[in-house]
Short mmCIF file of C-alpha atoms in Angstrom, two decimals:
data_model
loop_
_atom_site.label_atom_id
_atom_site.label_comp_id
_atom_site.label_asym_id
_atom_site.label_seq_id
_atom_site.Cartn_x
_atom_site.Cartn_y
_atom_site.Cartn_z
CA GLU A 1266 -5.59 23.34 26.24
CA ILE A 1267 -7.96 21.84 23.03
CA ALA A 1268 -8.57 17.55 24.03
CA VAL A 1269 -6.89 15.57 21.18
CA ILE A 1270 -9.23 12.31 21.62
CA VAL A 1271 -8.30 9.67 18.77
CA ALA A 1272 -9.85 5.73 18.72
CA ASP A 1273 -7.58 3.30 16.34
CA GLY A 1274 -9.64 -0.14 16.08
CA ASP A 1275 -12.73 -1.68 14.98
CA ILE A 1276 -16.18 -0.06 17.25
CA VAL A 1277 -16.92 -2.43 19.88
CA PRO A 1278 -19.13 -2.19 22.74
CA GLY A 1279 -16.96 -1.78 26.46
CA LYS A 1280 -14.04 -0.99 27.69
CA ALA A 1281 -11.24 -0.50 24.78
CA GLU A 1282 -8.70 -2.99 24.40
CA THR A 1283 -5.72 -2.89 22.26
CA GLY A 1284 -6.88 -2.86 18.26
CA LEU A 1285 -10.20 -1.61 18.54
CA ILE A 1286 -12.04 1.13 19.67
CA GLY A 1287 -14.56 0.16 23.08
CA SER A 1288 -17.54 2.66 23.49
CA THR A 1289 -17.01 3.41 27.29
CA THR A 1290 -13.46 4.63 26.84
CA PHE A 1291 -14.41 6.81 23.70
CA ALA A 1292 -17.35 8.89 25.85
CA GLU A 1293 -15.32 7.84 28.96
CA GLU A 1294 -12.64 10.48 27.25
CA LEU A 1295 -14.46 12.33 25.95
CA ARG A 1296 -17.32 13.34 28.95
CA LYS A 1297 -13.43 14.30 30.53
CA ALA A 1298 -12.41 16.55 27.85
CA ARG A 1299 -16.49 17.96 28.11
CA ASN A 1300 -16.37 19.00 31.69
CA ASN A 1301 -12.94 20.49 31.96
CA ASP A 1302 -13.13 24.00 32.11
CA ARG A 1303 -9.70 24.17 30.76
CA VAL A 1304 -10.50 22.50 27.55
CA MET A 1305 -11.73 24.94 24.66
CA ALA A 1306 -12.60 22.28 21.78
CA ILE A 1307 -12.41 18.85 21.38
CA VAL A 1308 -11.16 17.34 18.48
CA LEU A 1309 -11.05 12.99 17.33
CA ARG A 1310 -9.41 10.80 15.23
CA ILE A 1311 -10.68 8.27 14.12
CA ASN A 1312 -9.39 5.40 12.26
CA SER A 1313 -11.53 2.67 12.07
CA PRO A 1314 -13.59 1.04 9.18
CA GLY A 1315 -16.23 -0.12 11.54
CA GLY A 1316 -17.75 -2.34 13.51
CA SER A 1317 -21.28 -2.23 16.34
CA ALA A 1318 -24.11 -0.01 15.33
CA LEU A 1319 -24.68 0.70 20.06
CA ALA A 1320 -21.78 1.13 20.41
CA SER A 1321 -21.55 4.43 17.22
CA ASP A 1322 -24.78 5.92 18.40
CA VAL A 1323 -23.19 5.38 22.63
CA MET A 1324 -19.97 7.53 20.62
CA TRP A 1325 -22.08 9.47 18.62
CA ARG A 1326 -24.33 10.74 21.99
CA GLU A 1327 -21.62 11.53 23.54
CA VAL A 1328 -20.46 14.24 20.60
CA VAL A 1329 -23.54 15.28 19.85
CA LEU A 1330 -23.32 16.22 24.14
CA ALA A 1331 -19.98 18.41 23.19
CA SER A 1332 -20.46 19.97 20.25
CA LYS A 1333 -23.20 21.43 22.23
CA GLU A 1334 -20.64 22.97 24.52
CA LYS A 1335 -17.92 23.67 22.63
CA PRO A 1336 -16.41 23.01 19.13
CA VAL A 1337 -16.01 19.12 18.18
CA ILE A 1338 -13.77 18.25 15.27
CA ALA A 1339 -13.10 15.58 14.01
CA SER A 1340 -10.82 13.64 11.37
CA MET A 1341 -12.84 9.57 10.10
CA SER A 1342 -10.58 7.44 8.52
CA ASP A 1343 -10.17 3.77 7.08
#
């Protein structure tokens, strides 16, 4: 299986809401994919104009951890 995680909106700390990428929610979804033995790779689709630097760092940390265990491919746009 390949996990596809789609994030669309401004990056904010905490939980996701409509039109916002919540760093906590994003990290939880990425962690689930990383820990799932059936998932062989992770594809991230991030459509965001930007947002909180701290929230982005929380998301980046999970991407780095996941990439140590399985391939992570990211597609980014605004």
